[in-house]
Short mmCIF file of C-alpha atoms in Angstrom, two decimals:
data_model
loop_
_atom_site.label_atom_id
_atom_site.label_comp_id
_atom_site.label_asym_id
_atom_site.label_seq_id
_atom_site.Cartn_x
_atom_site.Cartn_y
_atom_site.Cartn_z
CA MET A 36 -23.95 -22.25 -32.94
CA ALA A 37 -20.88 -20.50 -31.72
CA GLU A 38 -21.52 -18.10 -28.09
CA GLN A 39 -21.61 -14.51 -28.92
CA GLU A 40 -18.96 -13.05 -27.91
CA TYR A 41 -20.36 -10.21 -25.96
CA TRP A 42 -17.57 -7.97 -24.79
CA ARG A 43 -16.47 -7.68 -28.72
CA TRP A 44 -16.26 -4.60 -29.67
CA THR A 45 -15.75 -2.87 -33.27
CA GLU A 46 -12.99 -2.77 -34.87
CA TYR A 47 -12.52 0.00 -37.11
CA ARG A 48 -10.03 1.98 -39.37
CA HIS A 49 -10.20 5.25 -41.25
CA HIS A 50 -7.97 8.06 -43.94
CA ASP A 51 -9.22 11.59 -44.60
CA GLU A 52 -9.80 12.00 -48.24
CA SER A 53 -8.40 15.40 -47.93
CA ILE A 54 -5.22 15.39 -47.57
CA ASP A 55 -2.07 14.02 -49.54
CA PRO A 56 0.36 12.22 -47.76
CA ARG A 57 2.90 13.19 -50.87
CA ALA A 58 2.60 16.91 -50.43
CA GLY A 59 3.15 16.32 -46.56
CA ALA A 60 7.09 17.34 -45.25
CA ILE A 61 6.89 14.48 -42.68
CA VAL A 62 4.64 11.32 -42.98
CA ALA A 63 5.33 9.70 -39.16
CA ALA A 64 3.47 7.32 -37.25
CA GLY A 65 2.84 6.14 -33.46
CA ILE A 66 1.77 2.29 -32.31
CA ASP A 67 -0.51 2.22 -29.47
CA VAL A 68 -0.47 -1.82 -28.49
CA GLY A 69 -2.29 -2.12 -24.82
CA SER A 70 -3.41 -4.79 -23.26
CA VAL A 71 -7.05 -4.99 -24.75
CA SER A 72 -6.67 -2.69 -27.69
CA SER A 73 -4.08 -1.59 -30.28
CA GLN A 74 -4.30 1.47 -32.58
CA ALA A 75 -1.67 3.24 -35.07
CA VAL A 76 -2.26 6.78 -36.13
CA VAL A 77 -0.33 8.05 -39.37
CA THR A 78 0.06 12.04 -39.35
CA VAL A 79 1.28 14.30 -42.48
CA ASP A 80 2.74 17.47 -41.14
CA ASP A 81 1.32 17.35 -37.64
CA ARG A 82 -2.32 16.49 -38.96
CA LEU A 83 -4.40 13.58 -38.52
CA TYR A 84 -4.28 11.59 -41.68
CA ALA A 85 -4.78 8.22 -40.90
CA PHE A 86 -5.78 5.77 -37.75
CA SER A 87 -6.88 1.88 -36.80
CA SER A 88 -8.09 0.16 -33.80
CA MET A 89 -8.17 -3.23 -33.25
CA ARG A 90 -7.89 -6.11 -30.55
CA THR A 91 -4.46 -6.93 -29.53
CA GLY A 92 -3.41 -10.46 -29.97
CA SER A 93 -1.17 -12.99 -28.20
CA ASN A 94 1.73 -11.71 -30.06
CA SER A 95 2.79 -7.69 -29.91
CA PRO A 96 4.66 -7.59 -32.57
CA ASP A 97 1.93 -9.46 -34.94
CA SER A 98 -1.00 -6.67 -33.47
CA ALA A 99 1.62 -3.60 -34.22
CA THR A 100 2.18 -5.01 -37.73
CA ASN A 101 -1.24 -5.11 -38.43
CA ALA A 102 -2.58 -1.91 -36.98
CA LEU A 103 0.21 0.10 -38.66
CA ASN A 104 -0.67 -2.03 -41.98
CA TRP A 105 -4.91 -1.98 -41.94
CA ALA A 106 -4.07 1.81 -41.22
CA LEU A 107 -1.97 2.43 -44.24
CA GLU A 108 -4.50 0.34 -46.33
CA GLY A 109 -5.97 2.12 -49.76
CA THR A 110 -3.43 5.38 -49.00
CA GLY A 111 -1.03 4.06 -51.17
CA LEU A 112 1.29 4.48 -48.45
CA THR A 113 3.52 1.72 -46.92
CA PRO A 114 5.49 1.40 -44.20
CA GLY A 115 8.93 2.32 -45.52
CA ASP A 116 7.22 6.07 -46.42
CA LEU A 117 7.23 6.70 -42.76
CA ALA A 118 9.89 9.20 -41.66
CA CYS A 119 10.10 7.63 -37.58
CA VAL A 120 7.61 5.56 -35.72
CA VAL A 121 6.71 5.93 -32.44
CA GLY A 122 5.45 2.57 -30.31
CA THR A 123 3.73 3.41 -26.88
CA GLY A 124 1.95 0.93 -24.64
CA TYR A 125 1.76 -1.89 -22.52
CA GLY A 126 3.69 -3.81 -25.49
CA ARG A 127 5.59 -0.88 -26.75
CA VAL A 128 8.63 -2.63 -26.53
CA ASN A 129 8.29 -5.21 -28.67
CA ILE A 130 7.71 -3.41 -31.57
CA PRO A 131 10.88 -3.86 -33.36
CA PHE A 132 9.80 -1.59 -36.41
CA ALA A 133 9.60 0.84 -33.74
CA ASP A 134 12.19 4.12 -33.67
CA LYS A 135 11.70 4.42 -30.63
CA ALA A 136 9.17 3.39 -27.54
CA ILE A 137 7.42 6.53 -25.11
CA THR A 138 5.67 5.91 -22.45
CA GLU A 139 2.08 5.83 -22.95
CA ILE A 140 1.48 8.55 -19.76
CA ALA A 141 3.42 11.29 -22.13
CA CYS A 142 1.66 9.52 -24.83
CA HIS A 143 -1.58 10.34 -24.15
CA ALA A 144 -0.84 13.46 -22.72
CA ARG A 145 0.55 14.70 -26.12
CA GLY A 146 -2.52 12.98 -27.74
CA ALA A 147 -4.70 14.86 -25.52
CA ASN A 148 -3.50 18.23 -25.83
CA PHE A 149 -3.83 17.73 -29.55
CA MET A 150 -7.22 16.56 -29.55
CA TYR A 151 -8.98 18.25 -26.91
CA GLY A 152 -6.95 21.87 -26.81
CA PRO A 153 -3.88 23.26 -24.51
CA SER A 154 -6.62 23.99 -21.75
CA VAL A 155 -6.59 20.48 -20.61
CA ARG A 156 -5.36 19.93 -17.37
CA THR A 157 -6.55 16.41 -16.02
CA LEU A 158 -6.81 13.49 -18.44
CA LEU A 159 -8.12 10.93 -17.12
CA ASP A 160 -7.01 7.62 -19.76
CA MET A 161 -9.56 4.67 -19.34
CA GLY A 162 -7.96 1.47 -21.22
CA GLY A 163 -8.58 -2.02 -21.10
CA GLN A 164 -6.64 -3.16 -18.41
CA ASP A 165 -5.44 0.21 -16.23
CA CYS A 166 -6.43 3.53 -15.37
CA LYS A 167 -4.87 6.54 -15.20
CA ILE A 168 -4.71 10.28 -14.13
CA ILE A 169 -2.86 12.57 -15.77
CA HIS A 170 -1.58 15.90 -14.77
CA CYS A 171 -0.82 18.06 -17.66
CA ASP A 172 0.66 21.88 -18.74
CA GLU A 173 -0.17 23.41 -21.80
CA GLN A 174 1.60 21.92 -24.15
CA GLY A 175 0.63 18.18 -23.19
CA LYS A 176 3.40 17.41 -21.25
CA VAL A 177 2.91 15.21 -18.00
CA ARG A 178 3.57 17.10 -14.33
CA ALA A 179 1.70 14.31 -12.30
CA PHE A 180 0.70 10.54 -12.49
CA LEU A 181 -1.59 8.20 -10.71
CA MET A 182 -2.18 4.46 -12.11
CA ASN A 183 -4.06 1.52 -11.18
CA ASP A 184 -3.25 -1.47 -13.09
CA LYS A 185 -3.52 -3.57 -10.78
CA CYS A 186 -7.18 -4.30 -10.24
CA ALA A 187 -9.83 -4.83 -12.84
CA ALA A 188 -12.30 -2.35 -11.61
CA GLY A 189 -12.49 0.39 -13.55
CA THR A 190 -11.28 -0.63 -16.37
CA GLY A 191 -12.26 -2.27 -19.93
CA ARG A 192 -11.95 -5.05 -19.27
CA GLY A 193 -13.90 -5.09 -15.99
CA MET A 194 -16.65 -4.16 -18.46
CA GLU A 195 -16.59 -6.39 -20.66
CA VAL A 196 -16.42 -8.78 -18.87
CA PHE A 197 -20.15 -7.14 -17.89
CA ALA A 198 -20.89 -7.00 -21.12
CA ASP A 199 -20.77 -10.95 -21.38
CA LEU A 200 -22.50 -11.96 -17.82
CA LEU A 201 -25.82 -9.69 -18.87
CA ALA A 202 -25.70 -10.73 -22.84
CA VAL A 203 -25.61 -7.44 -23.52
CA PRO A 204 -22.93 -6.33 -26.93
CA ILE A 205 -20.55 -3.76 -25.02
CA GLU A 206 -21.29 -1.05 -27.70
CA GLN A 207 -25.12 -1.07 -26.02
CA VAL A 208 -23.71 -0.55 -22.69
CA GLY A 209 -23.77 2.83 -22.01
CA ALA A 210 -27.29 3.46 -23.67
CA LEU A 211 -29.35 0.83 -21.70
CA SER A 212 -27.79 1.72 -18.78
CA PHE A 213 -30.50 5.11 -18.88
CA GLU A 214 -33.49 2.98 -19.66
CA VAL A 215 -33.96 2.80 -15.73
CA GLU A 216 -37.04 4.66 -14.01
CA GLU A 217 -34.29 5.72 -11.30
CA GLU A 218 -30.94 5.50 -10.90
CA PRO A 219 -30.58 2.27 -8.64
CA ASP A 220 -27.42 2.10 -5.44
CA PRO A 221 -24.40 1.59 -7.64
CA VAL A 222 -23.12 -2.17 -6.66
CA SER A 223 -21.52 -2.62 -3.36
CA SER A 224 -18.62 -4.43 -4.55
CA THR A 225 -15.47 -2.60 -6.17
CA CYS A 226 -13.79 -6.24 -7.27
CA VAL A 227 -15.65 -7.13 -10.71
CA VAL A 228 -15.48 -10.77 -9.26
CA PHE A 229 -17.57 -9.93 -6.79
CA ALA A 230 -19.36 -7.50 -8.48
CA LYS A 231 -20.36 -10.35 -10.67
CA SER A 232 -21.64 -11.89 -8.13
CA GLU A 233 -23.93 -9.59 -6.84
CA ALA A 234 -24.96 -8.83 -10.36
CA THR A 235 -26.56 -12.18 -10.75
CA GLY A 236 -28.11 -12.01 -7.45
CA LEU A 237 -30.71 -8.90 -8.29
CA LEU A 238 -30.92 -10.57 -12.16
CA ARG A 239 -32.20 -13.29 -10.00
CA ARG A 240 -34.34 -11.14 -7.81
CA GLY A 241 -35.83 -9.34 -11.20
CA TRP A 242 -33.43 -6.87 -11.95
CA PRO A 243 -34.04 -5.95 -15.63
CA LYS A 244 -30.57 -5.71 -17.04
CA SER A 245 -31.03 -1.98 -17.47
CA LYS A 246 -30.94 -1.38 -13.67
CA VAL A 247 -28.33 -3.71 -13.04
CA LEU A 248 -25.95 -2.22 -16.31
CA ALA A 249 -26.66 1.32 -14.72
CA ALA A 250 -25.76 -0.29 -10.51
CA TYR A 251 -22.80 -1.32 -12.23
CA CYS A 252 -21.21 2.12 -14.46
CA ALA A 253 -22.01 4.10 -11.21
CA ALA A 254 -19.87 1.95 -9.06
CA MET A 255 -17.49 1.95 -12.11
CA ALA A 256 -17.66 5.58 -11.90
CA HIS A 257 -17.42 5.89 -8.53
CA ARG A 258 -14.42 3.81 -8.35
CA VAL A 259 -12.66 6.24 -10.83
CA VAL A 260 -13.83 9.09 -9.01
CA THR A 261 -12.14 7.64 -5.73
CA LEU A 262 -8.78 7.52 -8.25
CA ILE A 263 -9.40 10.99 -9.60
CA GLU A 264 -9.86 12.41 -6.25
CA ARG A 265 -6.05 10.96 -4.92
CA LEU A 266 -4.58 12.85 -7.36
CA GLY A 267 -6.67 16.21 -7.59
CA ILE A 268 -8.51 17.45 -10.15
CA GLU A 269 -8.19 20.65 -12.20
CA LYS A 270 -9.88 22.03 -15.22
CA GLU A 271 -9.96 21.39 -18.12
CA PHE A 272 -10.89 17.88 -17.85
CA ALA A 273 -10.72 15.01 -20.74
CA ILE A 274 -11.03 11.69 -20.89
CA THR A 275 -9.10 9.14 -23.49
CA GLY A 276 -9.66 5.08 -23.66
CA GLY A 277 -12.05 3.01 -24.83
CA ILE A 278 -14.17 3.99 -21.86
CA ALA A 279 -14.56 7.46 -22.67
CA LYS A 280 -17.20 5.94 -25.58
CA ASN A 281 -19.80 4.37 -22.77
CA ALA A 282 -22.01 7.41 -22.05
CA GLY A 283 -23.21 4.89 -18.90
CA VAL A 284 -19.93 5.35 -17.13
CA VAL A 285 -19.07 9.17 -18.30
CA LYS A 286 -21.96 10.65 -17.39
CA ARG A 287 -22.43 9.07 -13.62
CA LEU A 288 -18.55 10.19 -13.33
CA GLN A 289 -19.24 13.35 -14.24
CA ARG A 290 -22.98 13.61 -12.20
CA GLU A 291 -20.30 13.04 -9.45
CA LEU A 292 -17.52 14.77 -9.88
CA GLY A 293 -19.72 18.19 -10.64
CA VAL A 294 -17.01 18.41 -13.33
CA GLU A 295 -18.32 18.30 -16.96
CA PRO A 296 -15.46 16.82 -19.79
CA LEU A 297 -14.40 18.50 -22.55
CA THR A 298 -15.61 16.90 -25.66
CA THR A 299 -13.49 16.07 -29.39
CA THR A 300 -14.54 15.00 -32.29
CA TYR A 301 -11.54 12.74 -32.82
CA ASP A 302 -11.82 8.59 -31.77
CA ALA A 303 -10.38 9.29 -27.44
CA GLN A 304 -9.76 5.64 -27.78
CA ILE A 305 -6.31 7.13 -30.54
CA ALA A 306 -5.49 9.45 -28.17
CA GLY A 307 -1.87 7.57 -26.85
CA ALA A 308 -1.12 6.26 -30.89
CA LEU A 309 -1.68 10.01 -31.58
CA GLY A 310 0.86 11.64 -29.51
CA GLY A 311 3.00 8.87 -30.25
CA ALA A 312 2.78 10.26 -34.13
CA LEU A 313 3.06 13.33 -32.38
CA PHE A 314 6.41 12.88 -30.96
CA ALA A 315 7.56 11.18 -34.17
CA THR A 316 7.05 14.11 -36.10
CA ALA A 317 8.99 16.18 -33.40
CA LEU A 318 11.58 13.70 -33.22
CA VAL A 319 12.52 13.65 -37.16
CA ARG A 320 12.29 17.58 -37.25
CA LYS A 321 15.05 17.31 -34.53
CA GLY A 322 16.87 15.60 -36.83
CA LYS A 323 16.69 11.74 -35.26
CA GLY A 324 13.94 10.03 -37.32
CA ARG A 325 14.14 6.40 -38.72
CA LYS A 326 17.66 5.45 -38.31
CA ALA A 327 18.33 4.02 -41.95
CA MET B 186 -25.99 -28.50 27.14
CA VAL B 187 -26.66 -28.98 23.40
CA THR B 188 -25.85 -25.79 21.52
CA ALA B 189 -25.72 -24.62 17.67
CA GLY B 190 -22.73 -23.04 15.84
CA ILE B 191 -23.84 -21.33 12.65
CA ASP B 192 -21.64 -20.15 10.28
CA MET B 193 -23.24 -18.22 6.79
CA GLY B 194 -20.49 -17.93 4.35
CA ALA B 195 -20.62 -16.63 0.99
CA LYS B 196 -20.48 -19.67 -0.30
CA TRP B 197 -21.61 -22.35 1.98
CA VAL B 198 -23.92 -22.53 5.53
CA LYS B 199 -22.43 -24.76 8.10
CA VAL B 200 -24.01 -26.02 11.46
CA VAL B 201 -22.32 -28.03 14.33
CA LEU B 202 -24.32 -29.04 16.85
CA LEU B 203 -22.50 -28.77 20.29
CA ARG B 204 -23.80 -31.18 23.10
CA ASP B 205 -21.31 -30.52 26.35
CA GLY B 206 -18.19 -29.51 24.69
CA GLU B 207 -18.77 -32.52 21.73
CA VAL B 208 -19.53 -32.48 17.96
CA ILE B 209 -22.57 -34.54 17.87
CA ALA B 210 -23.59 -33.31 14.22
CA ARG B 211 -22.70 -31.16 11.76
CA GLY B 212 -24.41 -29.66 8.23
CA LYS B 213 -23.92 -28.19 5.52
CA ALA B 214 -25.90 -26.23 2.49
CA LEU B 215 -25.07 -24.33 -0.54
CA THR B 216 -25.78 -20.48 0.79
CA GLY B 217 -27.83 -19.83 -2.82
CA PHE B 218 -29.45 -16.64 -3.28
CA GLU B 219 -32.24 -17.99 -0.31
CA GLN B 220 -29.67 -17.71 2.34
CA LYS B 221 -32.31 -18.23 5.57
CA ALA B 222 -33.65 -21.09 3.60
CA SER B 223 -30.28 -22.41 3.12
CA ALA B 224 -29.38 -22.16 7.07
CA ALA B 225 -32.93 -23.55 7.63
CA LYS B 226 -31.96 -26.97 5.55
CA ALA B 227 -28.07 -27.29 7.09
CA LEU B 228 -29.64 -27.35 10.33
CA ALA B 229 -32.63 -29.71 10.13
CA ASP B 230 -29.85 -31.74 8.47
CA ALA B 231 -27.60 -31.55 10.92
CA LEU B 232 -30.46 -32.22 14.09
CA GLY B 233 -31.61 -35.27 11.70
CA GLN B 234 -28.07 -36.62 12.53
CA ALA B 235 -28.41 -36.35 16.06
CA GLY B 236 -31.96 -37.45 15.66
CA LEU B 237 -32.96 -33.99 17.67
CA SER B 238 -36.01 -31.45 17.15
CA ALA B 239 -35.17 -27.81 16.81
CA ASP B 240 -36.13 -27.25 20.89
CA ALA B 241 -33.20 -30.03 22.35
CA ILE B 242 -31.25 -26.43 20.93
CA ASP B 243 -30.37 -24.58 24.34
CA ARG B 244 -28.55 -21.67 22.58
CA THR B 245 -27.52 -20.80 18.82
CA ALA B 246 -24.69 -18.44 17.55
CA ALA B 247 -23.91 -17.40 14.13
CA THR B 248 -21.18 -15.63 12.39
CA GLY B 249 -20.46 -15.35 8.86
CA ALA B 250 -21.09 -12.46 6.30
CA GLY B 251 -25.13 -14.10 5.91
CA ARG B 252 -25.47 -14.15 10.19
CA LYS B 253 -28.36 -11.76 10.43
CA ASP B 254 -30.07 -14.67 8.56
CA ALA B 255 -29.70 -17.21 10.43
CA PRO B 256 -32.25 -18.67 12.13
CA GLY B 257 -33.11 -19.69 15.56
CA SER B 258 -32.71 -15.30 16.75
CA PRO B 259 -29.02 -16.68 17.31
CA ILE B 260 -26.26 -14.51 19.42
CA GLU B 261 -24.16 -13.21 17.35
CA LEU B 262 -20.37 -12.89 17.06
CA THR B 263 -17.90 -11.94 14.15
CA GLU B 264 -15.72 -14.44 11.74
CA VAL B 265 -12.43 -13.66 13.73
CA THR B 266 -13.83 -14.34 17.29
CA ALA B 267 -15.54 -17.60 15.59
CA ALA B 268 -12.19 -18.85 13.87
CA ALA B 269 -9.85 -17.84 16.63
CA LEU B 270 -12.41 -20.17 19.23
CA GLY B 271 -13.05 -22.76 16.60
CA ALA B 272 -8.90 -23.45 15.73
CA VAL B 273 -7.74 -22.94 19.82
CA GLN B 274 -10.46 -26.16 20.39
CA ILE B 275 -9.32 -28.06 17.69
CA GLU B 276 -5.07 -27.51 18.24
CA ARG B 277 -4.34 -25.90 21.95
CA SER B 278 -1.36 -25.17 20.15
CA ALA B 279 -2.54 -22.60 17.55
CA ARG B 280 -1.27 -19.19 17.72
CA THR B 281 -1.90 -17.67 14.32
CA VAL B 282 -5.06 -18.69 12.29
CA ILE B 283 -5.11 -18.21 8.66
CA ASP B 284 -8.80 -18.85 7.75
CA VAL B 285 -9.77 -18.91 3.55
CA GLY B 286 -13.26 -18.82 2.36
CA ALA B 287 -15.05 -18.79 -0.70
CA GLU B 288 -14.71 -14.67 -0.76
CA GLU B 289 -12.72 -13.48 1.96
CA GLY B 290 -9.52 -14.48 3.48
CA ARG B 291 -8.08 -13.53 7.25
CA ALA B 292 -5.13 -14.00 9.64
CA ILE B 293 -5.92 -14.01 13.41
CA LYS B 294 -3.44 -14.02 16.33
CA THR B 295 -4.63 -15.88 19.39
CA THR B 296 -4.12 -16.44 22.63
CA ASP B 297 -4.51 -20.15 23.83
CA ALA B 298 -7.52 -19.59 25.28
CA GLY B 299 -8.63 -18.38 21.70
CA LYS B 300 -8.63 -14.55 22.35
CA VAL B 301 -8.37 -12.57 19.51
CA VAL B 302 -4.73 -10.42 19.72
CA ASP B 303 -5.46 -8.89 16.35
CA PHE B 304 -6.48 -9.86 12.94
CA ALA B 305 -6.28 -8.84 9.22
CA VAL B 306 -9.11 -8.90 6.66
CA ASN B 307 -9.53 -8.92 3.41
CA GLU B 308 -12.51 -9.03 1.73
CA LYS B 309 -12.43 -6.00 -1.09
CA CYS B 310 -10.65 -7.91 -3.85
CA ALA B 311 -11.04 -11.95 -4.96
CA ALA B 312 -7.23 -12.47 -5.00
CA GLY B 313 -6.81 -13.55 -1.81
CA SER B 314 -9.55 -15.73 -2.04
CA GLY B 315 -11.31 -18.69 -2.88
CA ALA B 316 -12.84 -17.46 -5.44
CA PHE B 317 -9.81 -17.13 -6.90
CA THR B 318 -9.18 -20.10 -7.51
CA GLU B 319 -12.46 -21.00 -8.86
CA ALA B 320 -11.87 -18.63 -11.55
CA MET B 321 -8.45 -20.18 -12.20
CA ALA B 322 -10.19 -23.74 -12.28
CA ARG B 323 -12.28 -21.79 -14.96
CA ALA B 324 -9.84 -20.73 -16.97
CA LEU B 325 -7.82 -24.13 -16.75
CA GLU B 326 -10.89 -26.34 -17.58
CA THR B 327 -10.43 -28.34 -14.75
CA PRO B 328 -12.67 -29.17 -11.51
CA VAL B 329 -12.02 -26.81 -9.01
CA GLU B 330 -11.22 -29.87 -6.72
CA GLU B 331 -8.31 -31.75 -8.99
CA ILE B 332 -6.19 -27.99 -9.26
CA GLY B 333 -5.13 -28.87 -5.48
CA PRO B 334 -3.40 -32.31 -7.51
CA LEU B 335 -2.48 -31.18 -10.41
CA SER B 336 -0.14 -28.23 -8.88
CA LEU B 337 1.65 -30.77 -6.93
CA GLN B 338 2.92 -31.95 -10.23
CA SER B 339 4.49 -29.20 -11.23
CA SER B 340 8.05 -29.38 -11.70
CA GLN B 341 8.28 -25.44 -11.82
CA ALA B 342 7.69 -22.70 -10.47
CA ILE B 343 6.60 -19.74 -12.74
CA PRO B 344 5.95 -16.43 -11.81
CA MET B 345 1.69 -14.91 -11.76
CA ASN B 346 2.50 -10.87 -13.37
CA ALA B 347 -1.44 -10.38 -12.63
CA GLN B 348 -3.15 -10.29 -8.94
CA CYS B 349 -6.77 -9.73 -9.78
CA ALA B 350 -8.87 -12.65 -10.63
CA VAL B 351 -9.97 -11.20 -13.69
CA PHE B 352 -6.21 -10.55 -15.33
CA ALA B 353 -4.50 -13.41 -13.91
CA GLU B 354 -7.76 -15.62 -15.71
CA SER B 355 -6.68 -13.69 -19.43
CA GLU B 356 -2.78 -14.58 -18.12
CA VAL B 357 -3.30 -18.31 -17.28
CA VAL B 358 -5.19 -18.18 -21.17
CA SER B 359 -2.30 -17.12 -22.75
CA LEU B 360 0.48 -19.68 -20.50
CA LEU B 361 -2.19 -22.25 -22.18
CA HIS B 362 -1.50 -20.57 -25.25
CA ALA B 363 2.13 -20.85 -24.76
CA ARG B 364 1.80 -24.46 -23.62
CA THR B 365 3.13 -24.08 -20.31
CA PRO B 366 2.11 -26.71 -18.11
CA LYS B 367 -0.56 -27.30 -17.05
CA ALA B 368 0.50 -28.32 -13.25
CA ASP B 369 3.01 -25.38 -14.00
CA ILE B 370 0.43 -22.68 -14.03
CA ALA B 371 -2.13 -24.39 -11.13
CA ARG B 372 1.29 -23.84 -9.27
CA ALA B 373 1.57 -20.38 -9.98
CA VAL B 374 -1.96 -19.80 -9.48
CA HIS B 375 -1.43 -21.38 -5.34
CA ASP B 376 1.86 -18.97 -5.28
CA ALA B 377 -0.03 -16.04 -6.16
CA ILE B 378 -3.28 -16.45 -3.79
CA ALA B 379 -0.70 -17.97 -0.67
CA ASN B 380 1.76 -14.83 -1.20
CA ARG B 381 -1.41 -12.52 -1.50
CA ILE B 382 -2.71 -14.85 2.22
CA VAL B 383 1.11 -14.81 3.88
CA SER B 384 1.92 -11.11 3.13
CA MET B 385 -1.41 -10.64 5.53
CA ALA B 386 -0.72 -12.94 7.68
CA ARG B 387 2.99 -10.91 7.99
CA LYS B 388 0.90 -7.76 9.07
CA VAL B 389 -0.39 -9.05 12.16
CA GLY B 390 2.74 -10.94 12.77
CA ILE B 391 3.30 -15.01 12.43
CA ASN B 392 3.42 -16.73 15.71
CA GLU B 393 4.11 -20.82 15.61
CA HIS B 394 1.95 -22.70 15.52
CA VAL B 395 -0.08 -21.90 12.15
CA VAL B 396 -3.49 -23.25 11.73
CA LEU B 397 -4.84 -23.17 8.32
CA ILE B 398 -8.87 -23.14 8.66
CA GLY B 399 -12.26 -22.44 5.76
CA GLY B 400 -12.78 -24.89 3.01
CA VAL B 401 -9.98 -23.24 0.56
CA ALA B 402 -7.80 -25.33 3.15
CA ARG B 403 -8.95 -28.31 1.51
CA ASN B 404 -7.09 -27.42 -1.29
CA VAL B 405 -3.28 -29.57 -0.81
CA GLY B 406 -1.81 -27.17 -3.74
CA PHE B 407 -3.30 -24.01 -1.87
CA VAL B 408 -1.21 -25.41 1.92
CA ASP B 409 1.75 -27.15 0.09
CA ALA B 410 1.72 -23.15 -0.97
CA VAL B 411 1.52 -21.42 1.94
CA GLU B 412 4.28 -24.08 3.77
CA ARG B 413 6.22 -22.86 0.84
CA GLU B 414 5.78 -19.35 1.24
CA LEU B 415 6.27 -19.48 5.30
CA GLY B 416 8.76 -21.66 5.93
CA LEU B 417 6.64 -23.65 8.07
CA LYS B 418 4.91 -26.92 8.61
CA ILE B 419 1.33 -25.83 9.49
CA THR B 420 -1.59 -27.36 10.55
CA VAL B 421 -4.75 -28.49 8.59
CA PRO B 422 -7.94 -29.51 10.77
CA PRO B 423 -10.15 -32.54 9.18
CA ASP B 424 -12.90 -30.46 8.30
CA PRO B 425 -11.84 -27.10 8.40
CA GLU B 426 -14.54 -25.72 6.88
CA PHE B 427 -16.33 -26.04 9.66
CA VAL B 428 -14.29 -24.79 12.56
CA SER B 429 -15.99 -21.26 12.35
CA ALA B 430 -19.06 -23.25 12.80
CA LEU B 431 -17.49 -24.67 15.72
CA GLY B 432 -16.48 -21.77 17.36
CA ALA B 433 -19.76 -20.23 16.97
CA ALA B 434 -21.43 -23.52 19.18
CA LEU B 435 -18.48 -23.40 21.60
CA HIS B 436 -20.04 -19.41 21.87
CA ALA B 437 -23.10 -20.22 22.57
CA ALA B 438 -21.86 -22.92 25.18
CA GLU B 439 -20.14 -20.20 27.68
CA ARG B 440 -22.02 -17.63 27.19
CA ARG B 441 -24.62 -18.02 30.24
CA GLY B 442 -28.04 -17.44 29.40
#
């Protein structure tokens, strides 16, 4: 029997049937090849048209190609129809068909500005292997940022490790962590490796999984709050990246910070790729699109 | 006079029994989740070897993260104090003591009397502890005792980009997929942890002679990596994981009742 992979989250794609890409002037794409997940976003004249999100494979160029092809699936478009492609994320320099590489910090800020509106001033991007705090202006331009990419505490990868340890599918972690009578103290270890041994000890002491998850989500939230406080928080505040979908972390973070994050109907995980597509569109307008 | 030194480590409990300055027995037990019971077991083991009963012990001292749970209402001392005392007892010329255990790493500057001058500790992060090599051994699907000898067969230095044990594990898996020889990966693992430990030691200043203690000192690959990183020969005592327990037993003997 194959072992269940509890960390494995659902890959997805979507395109907006109400938009006719052939009617638009500029069709552009952004591809965010992250350390854990890759997203591709296709925009039509600054409107979100199609997107995909999937796990990054061992090879960045393949991951970028797969994500883009999947986003384009069923749209009738081919990569040749794109006026410009911007690559971002950790694997951005390894996307052969990208016209330009732009840092994920700039792209996330730009994407968040689109998704949450121009009032966003502090952005928390919780990615697979890093965590960033970004201050930006009303145009989505980065003014300052702070990043933790040395340590798995406070990243999606850390949460995956915990989902596996507790045998809880990662998409259920948030909801389950609230099935506790009383909020436990956070686990005391910051380090994911030590937190894991601590959690194993708690399970042996008879703690239910929900309570252990509550203790870990709280510790993760605390870790991120410490990082946020180093740069300071200005309203409005928004969260992007995979962990934005984990209410177990987001609600505890909000409780500790005392600041409510903005909400959006867009998918918070595609912010970087979306920012890339918007930059690509702007490049086309400046006559700096695809080099034929 | 008989004294007992108990080192309540994160992974193992170590006990040393001392009679008039001479080690007469040692005991060891996995800490597990019942550390009180584990400590009692390690102590009983040592007493059995010495052919003594518990009331033969005049004084007990305990160190290590779990020292509050040590049996026999002991005198308590810090890991740093115990490590310096024990290391200098074994190696009189020791001036820098590097102690790497399952979950902590420390560097200690000591006097010839085993008195601590300065120290640095890493206790927050697995990257500078035995937990790191254990996680990497798992990723390499190699028993942790074999990862050291394996690394000595390496023919080339390859860099590890990740510091964090969680990220390093993924990196090891990618290196395996890229068909990098296991020996080279094992060496990269040891170079990474040695780099972390030595940069911590440099903060307190390195004075010869350097003595390496703690369970991780049994790993020949790690010892080799530390020597290359330091550019110095270092000394590893025969039973490096018992040095702090020895320090505790000495401390108990020195304290007048």
